[in-house]
PDB file of C-alpha atoms in Angstrom:
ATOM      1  CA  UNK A   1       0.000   0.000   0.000  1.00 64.00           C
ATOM      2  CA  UNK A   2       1.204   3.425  -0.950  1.00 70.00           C
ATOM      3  CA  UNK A   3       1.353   6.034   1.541  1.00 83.00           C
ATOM      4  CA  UNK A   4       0.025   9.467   0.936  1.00 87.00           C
ATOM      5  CA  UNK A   5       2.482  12.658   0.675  1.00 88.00           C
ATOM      6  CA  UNK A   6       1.919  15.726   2.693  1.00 90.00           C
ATOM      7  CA  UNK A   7       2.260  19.310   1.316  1.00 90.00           C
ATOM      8  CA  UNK A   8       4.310  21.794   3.131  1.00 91.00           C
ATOM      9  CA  UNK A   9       3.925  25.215   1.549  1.00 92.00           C
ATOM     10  CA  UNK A  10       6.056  28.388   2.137  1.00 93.00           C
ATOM     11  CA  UNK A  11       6.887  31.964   1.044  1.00 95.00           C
ATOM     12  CA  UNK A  12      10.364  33.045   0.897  1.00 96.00           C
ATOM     13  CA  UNK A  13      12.130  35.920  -0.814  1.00 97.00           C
ATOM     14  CA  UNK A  14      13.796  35.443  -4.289  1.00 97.00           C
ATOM     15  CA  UNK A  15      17.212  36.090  -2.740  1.00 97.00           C
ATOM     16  CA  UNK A  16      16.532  32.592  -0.378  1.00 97.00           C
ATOM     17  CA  UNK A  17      14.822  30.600  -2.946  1.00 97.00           C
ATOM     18  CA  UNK A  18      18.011  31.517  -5.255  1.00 97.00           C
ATOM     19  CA  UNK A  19      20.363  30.025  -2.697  1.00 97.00           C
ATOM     20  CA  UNK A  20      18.496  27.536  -1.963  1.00 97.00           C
ATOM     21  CA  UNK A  21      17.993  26.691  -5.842  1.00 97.00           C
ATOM     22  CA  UNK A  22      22.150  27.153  -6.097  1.00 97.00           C
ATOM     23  CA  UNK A  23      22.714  25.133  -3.022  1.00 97.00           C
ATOM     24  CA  UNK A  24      20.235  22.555  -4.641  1.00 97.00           C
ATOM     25  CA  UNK A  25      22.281  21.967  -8.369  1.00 97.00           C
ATOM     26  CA  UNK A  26      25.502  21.734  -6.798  1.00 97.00           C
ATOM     27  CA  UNK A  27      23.897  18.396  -5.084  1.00 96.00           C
ATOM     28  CA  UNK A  28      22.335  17.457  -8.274  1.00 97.00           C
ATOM     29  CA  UNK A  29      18.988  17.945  -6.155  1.00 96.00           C
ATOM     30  CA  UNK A  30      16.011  19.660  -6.808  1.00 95.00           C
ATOM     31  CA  UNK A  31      14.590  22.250  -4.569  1.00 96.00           C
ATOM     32  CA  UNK A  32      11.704  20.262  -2.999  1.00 95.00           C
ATOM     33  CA  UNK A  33      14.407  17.483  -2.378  1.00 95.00           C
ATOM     34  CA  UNK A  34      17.235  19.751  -0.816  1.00 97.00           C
ATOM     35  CA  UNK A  35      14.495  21.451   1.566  1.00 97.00           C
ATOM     36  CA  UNK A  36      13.050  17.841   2.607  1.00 96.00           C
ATOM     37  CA  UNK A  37      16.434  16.785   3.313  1.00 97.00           C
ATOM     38  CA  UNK A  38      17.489  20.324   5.099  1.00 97.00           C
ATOM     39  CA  UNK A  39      14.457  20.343   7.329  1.00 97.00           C
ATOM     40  CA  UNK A  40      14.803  16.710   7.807  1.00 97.00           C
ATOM     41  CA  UNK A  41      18.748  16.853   8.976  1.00 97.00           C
ATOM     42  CA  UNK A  42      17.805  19.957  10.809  1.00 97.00           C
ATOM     43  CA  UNK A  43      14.929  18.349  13.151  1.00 96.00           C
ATOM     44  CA  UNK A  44      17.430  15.403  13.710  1.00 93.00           C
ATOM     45  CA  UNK A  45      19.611  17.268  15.192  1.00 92.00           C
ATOM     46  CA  UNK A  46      17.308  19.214  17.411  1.00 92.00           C
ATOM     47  CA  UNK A  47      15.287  16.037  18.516  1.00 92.00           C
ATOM     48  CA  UNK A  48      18.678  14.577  19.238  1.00 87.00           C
ATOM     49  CA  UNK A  49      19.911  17.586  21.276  1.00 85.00           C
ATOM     50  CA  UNK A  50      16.995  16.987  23.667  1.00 86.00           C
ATOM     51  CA  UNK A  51      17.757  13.301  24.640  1.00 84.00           C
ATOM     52  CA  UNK A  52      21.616  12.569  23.723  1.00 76.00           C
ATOM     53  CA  UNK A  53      24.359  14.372  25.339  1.00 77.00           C
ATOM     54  CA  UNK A  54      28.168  13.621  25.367  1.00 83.00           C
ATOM     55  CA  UNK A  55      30.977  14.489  28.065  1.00 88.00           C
ATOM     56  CA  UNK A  56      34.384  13.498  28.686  1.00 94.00           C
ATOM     57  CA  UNK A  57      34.937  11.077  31.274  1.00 95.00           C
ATOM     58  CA  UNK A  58      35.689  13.943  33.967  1.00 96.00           C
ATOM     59  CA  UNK A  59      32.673  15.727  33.409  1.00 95.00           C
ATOM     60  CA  UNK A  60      30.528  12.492  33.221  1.00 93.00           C
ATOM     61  CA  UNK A  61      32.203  11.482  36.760  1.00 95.00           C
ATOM     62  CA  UNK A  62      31.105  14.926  38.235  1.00 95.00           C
ATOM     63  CA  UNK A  63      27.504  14.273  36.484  1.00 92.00           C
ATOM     64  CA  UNK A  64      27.038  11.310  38.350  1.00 94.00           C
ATOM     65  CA  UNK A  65      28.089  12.633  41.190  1.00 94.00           C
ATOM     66  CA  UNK A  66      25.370  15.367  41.181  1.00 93.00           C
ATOM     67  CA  UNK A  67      23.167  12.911  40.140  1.00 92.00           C
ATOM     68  CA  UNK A  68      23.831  10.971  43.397  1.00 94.00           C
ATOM     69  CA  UNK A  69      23.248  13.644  45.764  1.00 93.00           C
ATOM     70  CA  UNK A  70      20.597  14.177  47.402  1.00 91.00           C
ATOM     71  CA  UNK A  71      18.090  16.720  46.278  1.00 86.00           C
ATOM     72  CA  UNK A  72      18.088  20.334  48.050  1.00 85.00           C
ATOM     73  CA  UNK A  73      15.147  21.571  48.932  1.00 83.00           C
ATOM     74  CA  UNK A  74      15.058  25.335  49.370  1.00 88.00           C
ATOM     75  CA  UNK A  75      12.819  27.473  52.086  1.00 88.00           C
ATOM     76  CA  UNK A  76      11.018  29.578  49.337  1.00 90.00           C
ATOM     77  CA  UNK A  77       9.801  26.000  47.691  1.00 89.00           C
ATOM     78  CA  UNK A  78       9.227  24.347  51.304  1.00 87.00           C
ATOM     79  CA  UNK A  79       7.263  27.511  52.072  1.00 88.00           C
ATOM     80  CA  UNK A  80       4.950  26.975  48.890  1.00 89.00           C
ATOM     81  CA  UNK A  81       4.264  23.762  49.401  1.00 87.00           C
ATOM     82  CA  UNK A  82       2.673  24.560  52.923  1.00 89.00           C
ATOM     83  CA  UNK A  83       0.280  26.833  51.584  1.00 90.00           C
ATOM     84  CA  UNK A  84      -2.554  26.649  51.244  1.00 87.00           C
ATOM     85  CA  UNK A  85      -4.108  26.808  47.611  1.00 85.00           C
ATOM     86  CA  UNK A  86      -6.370  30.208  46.622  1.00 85.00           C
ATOM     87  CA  UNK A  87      -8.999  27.758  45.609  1.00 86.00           C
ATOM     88  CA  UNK A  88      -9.060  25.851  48.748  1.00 80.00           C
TER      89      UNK A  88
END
């Protein structure tokens, strides 16, 4: 079974849809192709930023070690928590 296509539609400038167009025949591309691929790469990355992370080993070593303390609790949060809620 095929599976449908979704349109994206945009508005640039002529200056960006000329790079883009350049950028695009240098890769033997065509425009819709280089943008898919652009975005694509793009969201990657940003998706990836979120959940994957990379230290060296000393900075890892201190990481865990933060991780392993206990949490601080601070007055101004213990205060809010006693409070009693506006709608209560």
């Amino acid at each position: 079974m095929a599976t449908k296509s979704a349109a994206i539609n945009m508005r640039v400038l002529p200056s960006v849809r000329e790079v883009i167009d350049a950028a695009a025949s240098l890769q033997s591309m065509d425009r819709t192709v280089f943008i898919q691929q652009a975005a694509l790469n793009e969201a990657y990355k940003v998706l990836a930023d979120q959940k994957d992370f990379k230290l060296e080993q000393r900075a890892f070593e201190a990481f865990e070690t933060a991780l392993d303390e206990p949490a601080k609790v601070s007055e101004g949060v213990q205060d809010l928590f006693q409070r009693k809620s506006p709608w209560e």
